[in-house]
CSV table of C-alpha atoms in Angstrom, one decimal:
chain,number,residue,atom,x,y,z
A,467,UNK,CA,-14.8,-31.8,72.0
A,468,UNK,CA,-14.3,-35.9,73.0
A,469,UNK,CA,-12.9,-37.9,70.7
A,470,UNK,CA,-16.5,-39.3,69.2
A,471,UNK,CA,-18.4,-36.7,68.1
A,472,UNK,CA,-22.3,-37.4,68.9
A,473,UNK,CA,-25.0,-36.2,66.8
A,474,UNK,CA,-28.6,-36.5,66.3
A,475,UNK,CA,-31.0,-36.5,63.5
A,476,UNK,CA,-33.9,-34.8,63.5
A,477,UNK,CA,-36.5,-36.1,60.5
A,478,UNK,CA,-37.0,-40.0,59.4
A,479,UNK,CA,-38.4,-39.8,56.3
A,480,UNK,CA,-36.5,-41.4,53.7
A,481,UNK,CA,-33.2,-38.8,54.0
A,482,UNK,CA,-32.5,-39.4,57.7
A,483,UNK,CA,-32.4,-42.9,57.7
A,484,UNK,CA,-30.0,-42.3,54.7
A,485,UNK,CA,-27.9,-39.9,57.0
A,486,UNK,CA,-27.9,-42.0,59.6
A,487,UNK,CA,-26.6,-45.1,58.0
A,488,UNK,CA,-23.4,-43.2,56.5
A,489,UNK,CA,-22.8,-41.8,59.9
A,490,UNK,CA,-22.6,-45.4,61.1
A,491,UNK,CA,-19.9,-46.1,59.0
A,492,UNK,CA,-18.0,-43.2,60.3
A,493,UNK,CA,-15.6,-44.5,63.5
A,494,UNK,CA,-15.4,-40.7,65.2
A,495,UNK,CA,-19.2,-40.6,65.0
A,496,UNK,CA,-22.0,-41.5,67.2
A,497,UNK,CA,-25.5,-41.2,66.0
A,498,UNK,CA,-27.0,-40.6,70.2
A,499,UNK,CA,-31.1,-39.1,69.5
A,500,UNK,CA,-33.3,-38.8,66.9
A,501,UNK,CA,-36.1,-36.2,66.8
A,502,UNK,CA,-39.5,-36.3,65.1
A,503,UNK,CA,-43.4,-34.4,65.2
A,504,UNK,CA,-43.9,-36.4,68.4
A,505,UNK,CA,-42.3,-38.4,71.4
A,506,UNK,CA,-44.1,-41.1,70.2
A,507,UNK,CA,-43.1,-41.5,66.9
A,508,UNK,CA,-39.7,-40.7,67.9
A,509,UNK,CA,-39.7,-43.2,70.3
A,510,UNK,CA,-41.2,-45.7,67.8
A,511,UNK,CA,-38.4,-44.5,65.3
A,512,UNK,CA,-35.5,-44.8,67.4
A,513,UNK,CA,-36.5,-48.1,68.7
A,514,UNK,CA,-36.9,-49.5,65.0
A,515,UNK,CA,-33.3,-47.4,64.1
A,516,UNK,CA,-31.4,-48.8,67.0
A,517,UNK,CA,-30.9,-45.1,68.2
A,518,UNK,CA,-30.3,-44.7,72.1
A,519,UNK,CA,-32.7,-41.5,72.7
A,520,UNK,CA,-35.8,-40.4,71.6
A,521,UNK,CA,-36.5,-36.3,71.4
A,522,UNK,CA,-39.0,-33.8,70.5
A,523,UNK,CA,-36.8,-31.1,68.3
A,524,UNK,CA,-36.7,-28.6,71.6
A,525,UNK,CA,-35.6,-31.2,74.1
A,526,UNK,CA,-33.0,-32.4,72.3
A,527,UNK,CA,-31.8,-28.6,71.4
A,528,UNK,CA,-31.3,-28.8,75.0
A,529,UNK,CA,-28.9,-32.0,75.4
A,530,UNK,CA,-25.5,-30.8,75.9
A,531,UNK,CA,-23.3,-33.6,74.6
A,532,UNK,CA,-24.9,-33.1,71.3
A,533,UNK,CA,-22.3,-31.9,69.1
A,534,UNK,CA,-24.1,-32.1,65.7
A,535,UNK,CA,-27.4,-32.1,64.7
A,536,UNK,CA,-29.0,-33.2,61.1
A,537,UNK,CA,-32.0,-31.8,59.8
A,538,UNK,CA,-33.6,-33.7,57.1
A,539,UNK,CA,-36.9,-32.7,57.8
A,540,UNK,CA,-39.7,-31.2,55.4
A,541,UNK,CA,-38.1,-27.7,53.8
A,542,UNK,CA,-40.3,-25.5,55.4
A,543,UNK,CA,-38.6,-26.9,58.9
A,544,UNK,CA,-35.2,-26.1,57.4
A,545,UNK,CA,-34.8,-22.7,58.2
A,546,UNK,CA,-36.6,-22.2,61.4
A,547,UNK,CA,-34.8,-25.3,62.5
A,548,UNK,CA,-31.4,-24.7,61.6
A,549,UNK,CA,-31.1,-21.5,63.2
A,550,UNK,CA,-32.3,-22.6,66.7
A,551,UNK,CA,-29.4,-25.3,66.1
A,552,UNK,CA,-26.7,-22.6,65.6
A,553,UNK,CA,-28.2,-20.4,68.6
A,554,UNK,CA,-27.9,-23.8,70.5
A,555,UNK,CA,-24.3,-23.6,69.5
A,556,UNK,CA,-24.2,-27.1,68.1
A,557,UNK,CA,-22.8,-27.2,64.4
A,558,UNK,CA,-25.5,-28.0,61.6
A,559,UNK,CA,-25.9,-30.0,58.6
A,560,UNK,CA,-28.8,-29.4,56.5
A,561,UNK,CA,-31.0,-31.1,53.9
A,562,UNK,CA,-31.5,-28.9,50.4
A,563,UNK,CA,-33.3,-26.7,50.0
A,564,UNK,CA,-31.6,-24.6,52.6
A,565,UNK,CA,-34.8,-22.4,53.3
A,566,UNK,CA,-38.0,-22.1,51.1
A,567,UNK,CA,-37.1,-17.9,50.9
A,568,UNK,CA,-33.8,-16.1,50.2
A,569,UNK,CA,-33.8,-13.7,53.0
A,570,UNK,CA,-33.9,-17.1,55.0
A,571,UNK,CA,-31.1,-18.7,53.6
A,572,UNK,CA,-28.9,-15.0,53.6
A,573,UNK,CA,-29.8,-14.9,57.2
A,574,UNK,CA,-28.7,-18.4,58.1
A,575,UNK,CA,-25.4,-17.4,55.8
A,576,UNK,CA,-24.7,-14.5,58.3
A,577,UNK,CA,-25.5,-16.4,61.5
A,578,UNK,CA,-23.4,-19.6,60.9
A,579,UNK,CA,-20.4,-17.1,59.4
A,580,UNK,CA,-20.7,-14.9,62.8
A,581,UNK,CA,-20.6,-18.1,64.7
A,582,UNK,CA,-18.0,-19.7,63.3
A,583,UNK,CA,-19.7,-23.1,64.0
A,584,UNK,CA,-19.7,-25.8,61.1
A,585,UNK,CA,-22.5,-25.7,58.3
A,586,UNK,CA,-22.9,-27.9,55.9
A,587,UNK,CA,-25.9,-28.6,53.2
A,588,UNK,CA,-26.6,-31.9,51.7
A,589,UNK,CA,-25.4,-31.4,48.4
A,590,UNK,CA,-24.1,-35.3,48.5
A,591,UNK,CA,-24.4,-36.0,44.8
A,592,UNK,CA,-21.2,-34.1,44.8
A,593,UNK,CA,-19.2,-36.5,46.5
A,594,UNK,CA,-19.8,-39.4,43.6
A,595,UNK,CA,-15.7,-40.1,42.8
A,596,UNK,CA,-16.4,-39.5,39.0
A,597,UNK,CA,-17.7,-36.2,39.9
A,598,UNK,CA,-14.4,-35.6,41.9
A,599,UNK,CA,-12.7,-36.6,38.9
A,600,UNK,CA,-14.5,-34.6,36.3
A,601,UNK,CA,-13.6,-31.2,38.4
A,602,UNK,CA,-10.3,-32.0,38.9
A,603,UNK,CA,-9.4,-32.8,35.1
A,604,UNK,CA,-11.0,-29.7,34.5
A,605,UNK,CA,-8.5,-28.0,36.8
A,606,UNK,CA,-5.6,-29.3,35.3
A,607,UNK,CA,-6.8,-28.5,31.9
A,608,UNK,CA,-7.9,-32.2,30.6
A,609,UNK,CA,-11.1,-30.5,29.6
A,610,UNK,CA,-9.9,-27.6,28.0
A,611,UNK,CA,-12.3,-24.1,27.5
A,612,UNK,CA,-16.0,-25.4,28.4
A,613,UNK,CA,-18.4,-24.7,25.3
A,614,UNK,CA,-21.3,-26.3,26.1
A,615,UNK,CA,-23.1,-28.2,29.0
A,616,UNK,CA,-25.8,-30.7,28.8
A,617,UNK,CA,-28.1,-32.1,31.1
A,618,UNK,CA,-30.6,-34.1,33.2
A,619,UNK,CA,-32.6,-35.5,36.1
A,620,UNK,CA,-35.4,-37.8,35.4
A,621,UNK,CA,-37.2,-39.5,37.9
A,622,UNK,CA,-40.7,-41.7,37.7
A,623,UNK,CA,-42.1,-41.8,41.6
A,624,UNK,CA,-44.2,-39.2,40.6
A,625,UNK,CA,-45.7,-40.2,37.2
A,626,UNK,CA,-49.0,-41.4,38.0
A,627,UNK,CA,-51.3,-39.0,38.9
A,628,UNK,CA,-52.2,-41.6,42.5
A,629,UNK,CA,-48.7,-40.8,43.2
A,630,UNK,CA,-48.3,-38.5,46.3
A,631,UNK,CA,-46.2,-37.0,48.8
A,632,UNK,CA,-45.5,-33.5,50.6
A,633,UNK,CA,-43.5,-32.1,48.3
A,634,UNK,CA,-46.3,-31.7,46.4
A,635,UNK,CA,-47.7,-28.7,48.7
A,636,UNK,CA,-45.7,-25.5,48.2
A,637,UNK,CA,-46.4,-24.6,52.2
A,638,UNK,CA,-44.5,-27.4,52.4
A,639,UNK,CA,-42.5,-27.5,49.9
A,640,UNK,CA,-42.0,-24.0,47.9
A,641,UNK,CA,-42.9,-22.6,45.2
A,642,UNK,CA,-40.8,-25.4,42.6
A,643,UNK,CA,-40.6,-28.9,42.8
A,644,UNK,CA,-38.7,-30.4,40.3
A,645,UNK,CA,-36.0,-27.8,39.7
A,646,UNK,CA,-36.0,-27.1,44.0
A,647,UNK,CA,-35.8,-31.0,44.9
A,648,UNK,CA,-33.8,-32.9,41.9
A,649,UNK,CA,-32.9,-29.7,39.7
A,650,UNK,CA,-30.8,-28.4,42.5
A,651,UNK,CA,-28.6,-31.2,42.8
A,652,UNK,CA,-27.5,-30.9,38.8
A,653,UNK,CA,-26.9,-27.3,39.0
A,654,UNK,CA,-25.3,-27.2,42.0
A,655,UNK,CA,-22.8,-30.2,40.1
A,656,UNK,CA,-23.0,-28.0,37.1
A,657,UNK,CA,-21.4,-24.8,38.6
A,658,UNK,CA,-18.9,-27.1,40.7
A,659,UNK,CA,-17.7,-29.1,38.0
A,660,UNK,CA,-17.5,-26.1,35.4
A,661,UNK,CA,-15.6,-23.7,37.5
A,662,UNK,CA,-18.5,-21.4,35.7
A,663,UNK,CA,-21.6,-19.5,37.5
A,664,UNK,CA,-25.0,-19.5,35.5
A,665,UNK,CA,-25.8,-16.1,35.1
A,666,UNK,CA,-28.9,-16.3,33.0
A,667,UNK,CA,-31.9,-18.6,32.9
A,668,UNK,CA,-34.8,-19.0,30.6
A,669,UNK,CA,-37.1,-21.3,32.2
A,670,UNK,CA,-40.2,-23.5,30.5
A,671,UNK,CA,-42.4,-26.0,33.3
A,672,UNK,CA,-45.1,-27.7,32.9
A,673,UNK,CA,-47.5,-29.8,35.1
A,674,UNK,CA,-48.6,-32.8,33.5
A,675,UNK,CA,-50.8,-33.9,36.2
A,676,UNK,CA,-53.2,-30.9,36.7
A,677,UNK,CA,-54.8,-32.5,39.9
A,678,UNK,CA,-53.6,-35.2,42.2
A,679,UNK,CA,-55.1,-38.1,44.2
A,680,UNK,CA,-53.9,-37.2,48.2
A,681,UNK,CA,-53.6,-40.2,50.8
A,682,UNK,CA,-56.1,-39.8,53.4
A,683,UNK,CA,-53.3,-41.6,55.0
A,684,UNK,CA,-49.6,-40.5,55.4
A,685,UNK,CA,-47.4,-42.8,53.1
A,686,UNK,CA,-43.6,-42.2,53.2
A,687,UNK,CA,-41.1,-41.1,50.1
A,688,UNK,CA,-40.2,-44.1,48.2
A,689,UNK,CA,-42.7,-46.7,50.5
A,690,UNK,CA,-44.5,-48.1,48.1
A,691,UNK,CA,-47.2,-48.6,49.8
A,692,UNK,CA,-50.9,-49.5,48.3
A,693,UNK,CA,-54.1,-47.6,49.2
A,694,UNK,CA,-57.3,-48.1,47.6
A,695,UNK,CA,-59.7,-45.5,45.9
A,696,UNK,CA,-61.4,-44.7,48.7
A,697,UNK,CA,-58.5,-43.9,50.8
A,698,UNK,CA,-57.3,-40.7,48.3
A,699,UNK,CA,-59.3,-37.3,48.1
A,700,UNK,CA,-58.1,-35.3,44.1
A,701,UNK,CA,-56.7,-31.8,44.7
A,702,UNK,CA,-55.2,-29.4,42.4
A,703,UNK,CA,-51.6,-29.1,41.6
A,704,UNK,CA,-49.5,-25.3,41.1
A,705,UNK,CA,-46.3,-27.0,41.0
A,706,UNK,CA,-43.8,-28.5,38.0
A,707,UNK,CA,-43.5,-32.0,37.0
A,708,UNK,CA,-40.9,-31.3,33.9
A,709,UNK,CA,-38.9,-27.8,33.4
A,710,UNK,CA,-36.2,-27.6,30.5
A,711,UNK,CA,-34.1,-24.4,31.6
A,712,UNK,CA,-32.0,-22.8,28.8
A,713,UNK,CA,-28.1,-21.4,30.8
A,714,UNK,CA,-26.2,-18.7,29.9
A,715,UNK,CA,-22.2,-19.1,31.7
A,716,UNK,CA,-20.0,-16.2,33.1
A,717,UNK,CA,-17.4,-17.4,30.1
A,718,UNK,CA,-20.2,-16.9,27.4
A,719,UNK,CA,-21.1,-20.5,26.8
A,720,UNK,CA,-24.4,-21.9,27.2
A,721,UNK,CA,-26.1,-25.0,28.2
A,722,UNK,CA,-29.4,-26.4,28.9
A,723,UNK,CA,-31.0,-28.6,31.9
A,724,UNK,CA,-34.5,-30.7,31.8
A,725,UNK,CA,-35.8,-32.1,35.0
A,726,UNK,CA,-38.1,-34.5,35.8
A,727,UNK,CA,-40.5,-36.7,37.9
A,728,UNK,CA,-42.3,-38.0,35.4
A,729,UNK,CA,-40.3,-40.1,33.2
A,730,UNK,CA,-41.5,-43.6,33.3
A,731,UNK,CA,-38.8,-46.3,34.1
A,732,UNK,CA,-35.9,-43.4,35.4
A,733,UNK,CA,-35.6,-43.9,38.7
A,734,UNK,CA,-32.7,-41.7,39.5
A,735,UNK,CA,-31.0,-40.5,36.8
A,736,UNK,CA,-29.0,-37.5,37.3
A,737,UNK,CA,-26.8,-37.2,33.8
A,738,UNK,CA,-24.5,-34.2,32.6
A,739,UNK,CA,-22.1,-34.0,29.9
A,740,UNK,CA,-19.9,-31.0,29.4
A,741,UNK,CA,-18.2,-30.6,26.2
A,742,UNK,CA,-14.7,-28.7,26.4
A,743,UNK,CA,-11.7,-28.0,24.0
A,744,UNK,CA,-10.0,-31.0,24.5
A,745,UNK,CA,-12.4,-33.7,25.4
A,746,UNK,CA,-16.2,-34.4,26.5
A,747,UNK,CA,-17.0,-35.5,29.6
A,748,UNK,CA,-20.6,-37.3,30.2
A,749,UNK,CA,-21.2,-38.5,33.8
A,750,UNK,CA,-24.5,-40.7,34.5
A,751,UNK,CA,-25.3,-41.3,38.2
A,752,UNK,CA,-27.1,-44.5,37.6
A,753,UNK,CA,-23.9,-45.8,36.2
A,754,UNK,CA,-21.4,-44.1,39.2
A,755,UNK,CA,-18.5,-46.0,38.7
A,756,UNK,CA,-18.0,-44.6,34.5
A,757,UNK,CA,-17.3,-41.8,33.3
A,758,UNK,CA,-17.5,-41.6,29.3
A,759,UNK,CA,-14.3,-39.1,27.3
A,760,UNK,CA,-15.3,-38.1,24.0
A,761,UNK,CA,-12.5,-37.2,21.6
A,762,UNK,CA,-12.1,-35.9,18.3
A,763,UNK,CA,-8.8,-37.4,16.7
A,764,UNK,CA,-8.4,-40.3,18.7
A,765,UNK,CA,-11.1,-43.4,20.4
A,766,UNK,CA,-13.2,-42.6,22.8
A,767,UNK,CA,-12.5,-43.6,26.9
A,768,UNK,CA,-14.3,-45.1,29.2
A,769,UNK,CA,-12.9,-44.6,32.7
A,770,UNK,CA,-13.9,-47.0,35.2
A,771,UNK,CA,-13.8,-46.3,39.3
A,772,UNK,CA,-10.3,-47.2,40.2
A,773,UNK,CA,-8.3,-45.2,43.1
A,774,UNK,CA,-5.1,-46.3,41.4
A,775,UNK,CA,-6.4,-44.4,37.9
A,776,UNK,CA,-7.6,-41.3,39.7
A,777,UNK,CA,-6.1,-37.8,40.4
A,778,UNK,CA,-5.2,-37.7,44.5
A,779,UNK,CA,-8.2,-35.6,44.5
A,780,UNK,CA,-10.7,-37.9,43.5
A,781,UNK,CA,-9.3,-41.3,44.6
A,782,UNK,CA,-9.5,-40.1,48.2
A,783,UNK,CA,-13.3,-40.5,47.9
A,784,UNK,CA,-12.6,-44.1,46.9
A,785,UNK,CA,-13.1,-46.5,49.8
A,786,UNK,CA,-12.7,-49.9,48.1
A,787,UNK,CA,-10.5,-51.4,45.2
A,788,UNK,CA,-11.0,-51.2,41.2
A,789,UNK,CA,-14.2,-53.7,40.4
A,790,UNK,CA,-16.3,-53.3,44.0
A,791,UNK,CA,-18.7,-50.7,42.8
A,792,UNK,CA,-19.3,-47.6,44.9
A,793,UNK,CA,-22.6,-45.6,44.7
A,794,UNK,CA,-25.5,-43.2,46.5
A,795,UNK,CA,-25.0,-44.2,50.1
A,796,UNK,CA,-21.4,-43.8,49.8
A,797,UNK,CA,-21.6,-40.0,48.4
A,798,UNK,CA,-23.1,-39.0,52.3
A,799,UNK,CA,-20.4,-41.2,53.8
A,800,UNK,CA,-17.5,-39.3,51.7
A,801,UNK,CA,-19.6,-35.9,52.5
A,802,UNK,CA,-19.4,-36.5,56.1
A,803,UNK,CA,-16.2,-37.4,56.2
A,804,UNK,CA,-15.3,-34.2,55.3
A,805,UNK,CA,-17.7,-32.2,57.6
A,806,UNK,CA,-17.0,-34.1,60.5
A,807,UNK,CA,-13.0,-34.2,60.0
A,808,UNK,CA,-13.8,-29.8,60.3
A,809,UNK,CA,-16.3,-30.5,63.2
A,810,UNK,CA,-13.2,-32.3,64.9
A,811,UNK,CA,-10.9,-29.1,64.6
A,812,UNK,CA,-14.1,-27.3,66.7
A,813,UNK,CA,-15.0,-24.4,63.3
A,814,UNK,CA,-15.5,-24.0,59.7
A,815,UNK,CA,-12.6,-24.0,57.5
A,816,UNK,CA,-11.7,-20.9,55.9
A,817,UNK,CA,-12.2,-22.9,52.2
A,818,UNK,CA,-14.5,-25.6,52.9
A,819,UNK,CA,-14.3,-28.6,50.8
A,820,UNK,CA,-17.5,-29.3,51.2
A,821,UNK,CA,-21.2,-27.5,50.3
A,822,UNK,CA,-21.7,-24.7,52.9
A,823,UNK,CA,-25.1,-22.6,53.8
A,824,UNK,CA,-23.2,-20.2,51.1
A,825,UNK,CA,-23.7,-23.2,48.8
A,826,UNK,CA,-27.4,-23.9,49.7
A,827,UNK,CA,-27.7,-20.2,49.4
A,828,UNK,CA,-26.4,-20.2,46.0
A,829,UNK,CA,-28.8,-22.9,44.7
A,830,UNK,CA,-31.5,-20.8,46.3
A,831,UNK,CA,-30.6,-17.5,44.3
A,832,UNK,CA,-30.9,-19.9,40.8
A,833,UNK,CA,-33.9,-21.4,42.0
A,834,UNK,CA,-35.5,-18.4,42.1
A,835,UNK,CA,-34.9,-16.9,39.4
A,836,UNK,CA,-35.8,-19.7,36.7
A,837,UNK,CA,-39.3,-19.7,38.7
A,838,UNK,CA,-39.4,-16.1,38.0
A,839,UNK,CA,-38.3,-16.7,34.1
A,840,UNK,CA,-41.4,-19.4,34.1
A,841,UNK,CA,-43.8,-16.9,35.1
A,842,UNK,CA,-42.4,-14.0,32.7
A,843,UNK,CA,-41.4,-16.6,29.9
A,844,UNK,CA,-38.1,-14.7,29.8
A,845,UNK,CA,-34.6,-14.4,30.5
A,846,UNK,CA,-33.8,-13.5,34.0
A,847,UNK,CA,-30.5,-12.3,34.7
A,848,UNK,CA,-29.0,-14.2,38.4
């Protein structure tokens, strides 16, 4: 492989644009084509994104010096797409959800393992330093025994009922919403931080917005674009708004998770706290550069983002000095960092560092199973 690795994007919603910017701040990297639904949107697309070449998903499968392709397409793309990239023998990394069924993702899982070619999913939230540090305290025992876990992810762009986009469709989207597209991010942090795998749900949605206004127009995630009355047709809505998920952990302690896209004034606001033996941890993403310690016998701490207080582990996530805030569009940059250092050595690590298909896989299993303890209204074992 040359010494810049080129890669293309395939999907410029809001996601790939966000991919493609961390990329640019990665010297080895070389964002060369971009894909989208037709050559001349993709043309359009690349022009407006400063990106060289202009595909339809097929062509570009064909490009030889493509060493890397991202797909942060619509999730029913994922699966069919990220298999033609591994049978194109160009490594992948892949938006969440990694496929809308299991026996997709399993099959991806055995195809990228039997390949040996890297795999990544997008699991970026990860890669927030605090998160860094909250696992590795936990591994050297600054957390002590976890007892309890607690948390969130609210969201408002979908709280008025005018408020519309694709993930809205399960052909499009699956059968979850909330708990697929925000939910998995949170207990794919919870299980990483925790050490711990959930083995049993009890799961609770609701819909608060029975039926919908649709765009007779497209509109993009996050545009927020106008339209008037007459440009919207109502249709009905089968997926969850809210869910509050009750957790049961391999070590016998328990936790609980609500999600949302309907909480008016949270933007993004993934929160977790995770109390332990020796201290409580409480993490806030809209506030990435804290991380709140709870203790018993002695004052409370506030840690603030600063390589030079960090574990090793963490601070090499830190790009910049104590005071100059890091935050979302640095958690790709510090993901890809990682994927591309193993896409240099030519295969996937042995123990990745970073979120695999296995991962995405993972998140699919628990997924799954707390839309199947909504339907029964009981606990499902994972």
């Amino acid at each position: 492989m040359s010494q810049i690795i080129k890669a293309a994007i395939v999907g410029t919603g809001f996601i790939g644009p966000a991919h493609l910017e961390a990329l640019r701040r990665l010297p080895n990297v070389e964002v060369v084509a971009l894909c989208e639904v037709t050559q001349e949107l993709a043309n359009e697309k690349a022009k407006a994104l400063g990106i060289p070449r202009a595909y339809l998903f097929e062509e570009m499968l064909k490009q030889d010096d493509i060493d890397v392709v991202h797909i942060c397409t619509p999730n029913f793309l994922h699966y069919a797409q990220a298999k033609a990239v591994l049978e194109a023998d160009k490594h992948v990394i892949c938006e969440k959800p990694l496929a809308v069924k299991i026996h997709e993702a399993e099959e991806l899982v055995k195809i990228a393992s039997a390949t040996g070619l890297v795999n990544a999913v997008h699991f970026n939230l990860r890669y927030y330093p605090m998160v860094r540090q909250m696992k590795t305290m936990r591994e050297k025992g600054e957390l002590g025994e976890v007892y309890s876990v607690m948390g969130s992810y609210l969201q408002d762009w979908l709280y008025l009922n005018t408020d519309y986009n694709w993930r809205l469709e399960p052909d499009k989207s699956g059968d979850s919403r909330a708990i697929a597209d925000i939910g998995s991010h949170l207990l794919d942090i919870t299980e990483y931080v925790t050490g711990l795998k959930i083995t049993e749900v009890m799961a609770d949605f609701s819909t608060v917005h029975k039926t919908r206004l649709k765009p007779l127009k497209p509109i993009e995630t996050y545009s927020g674009k106008m339209l008037t009355m007459d440009d919207y047709q109502e249709v009905p809505i089968n997926t969850e708004d809210h869910a509050t998920v009750l957790l049961r952990f391999d070590n016998g302690s328990k936790g609980s998770v609500t999600v949302s896209q309907v909480a008016a004034g949270r933007k993004n606001r993934l929160n977790i706290e995770i109390s332990g033996a020796k201290s409580n941890f409480e993490f806030n993403s809209e506030r990435p550069n804290e991380l709140w310690i709870g203790k018993r016998e002695k004052a409370n701490e506030q840690l603030m983002k600063d390589p030079s207080l960090f574990h090793p582990e963490a601070s090499a996530l830190i790009s910049f000095p104590g005071g100059h805030n890091e935050g979302f569009p640095d958690t790709s940059k510090q993901m890809f960092k990682e994927v591309y250092a193993a896409v240099a050595s030519g295969k996937q690590p042995e123990n990745p560092s970073f979120p695999t298909f296995a991962s995405g896989l993972r998140e699919l299993i628990i997924g799954e199973r707390i839309v199947e303890s909504n339907k029964k209204q009981a606990w499902v074992e994972i």
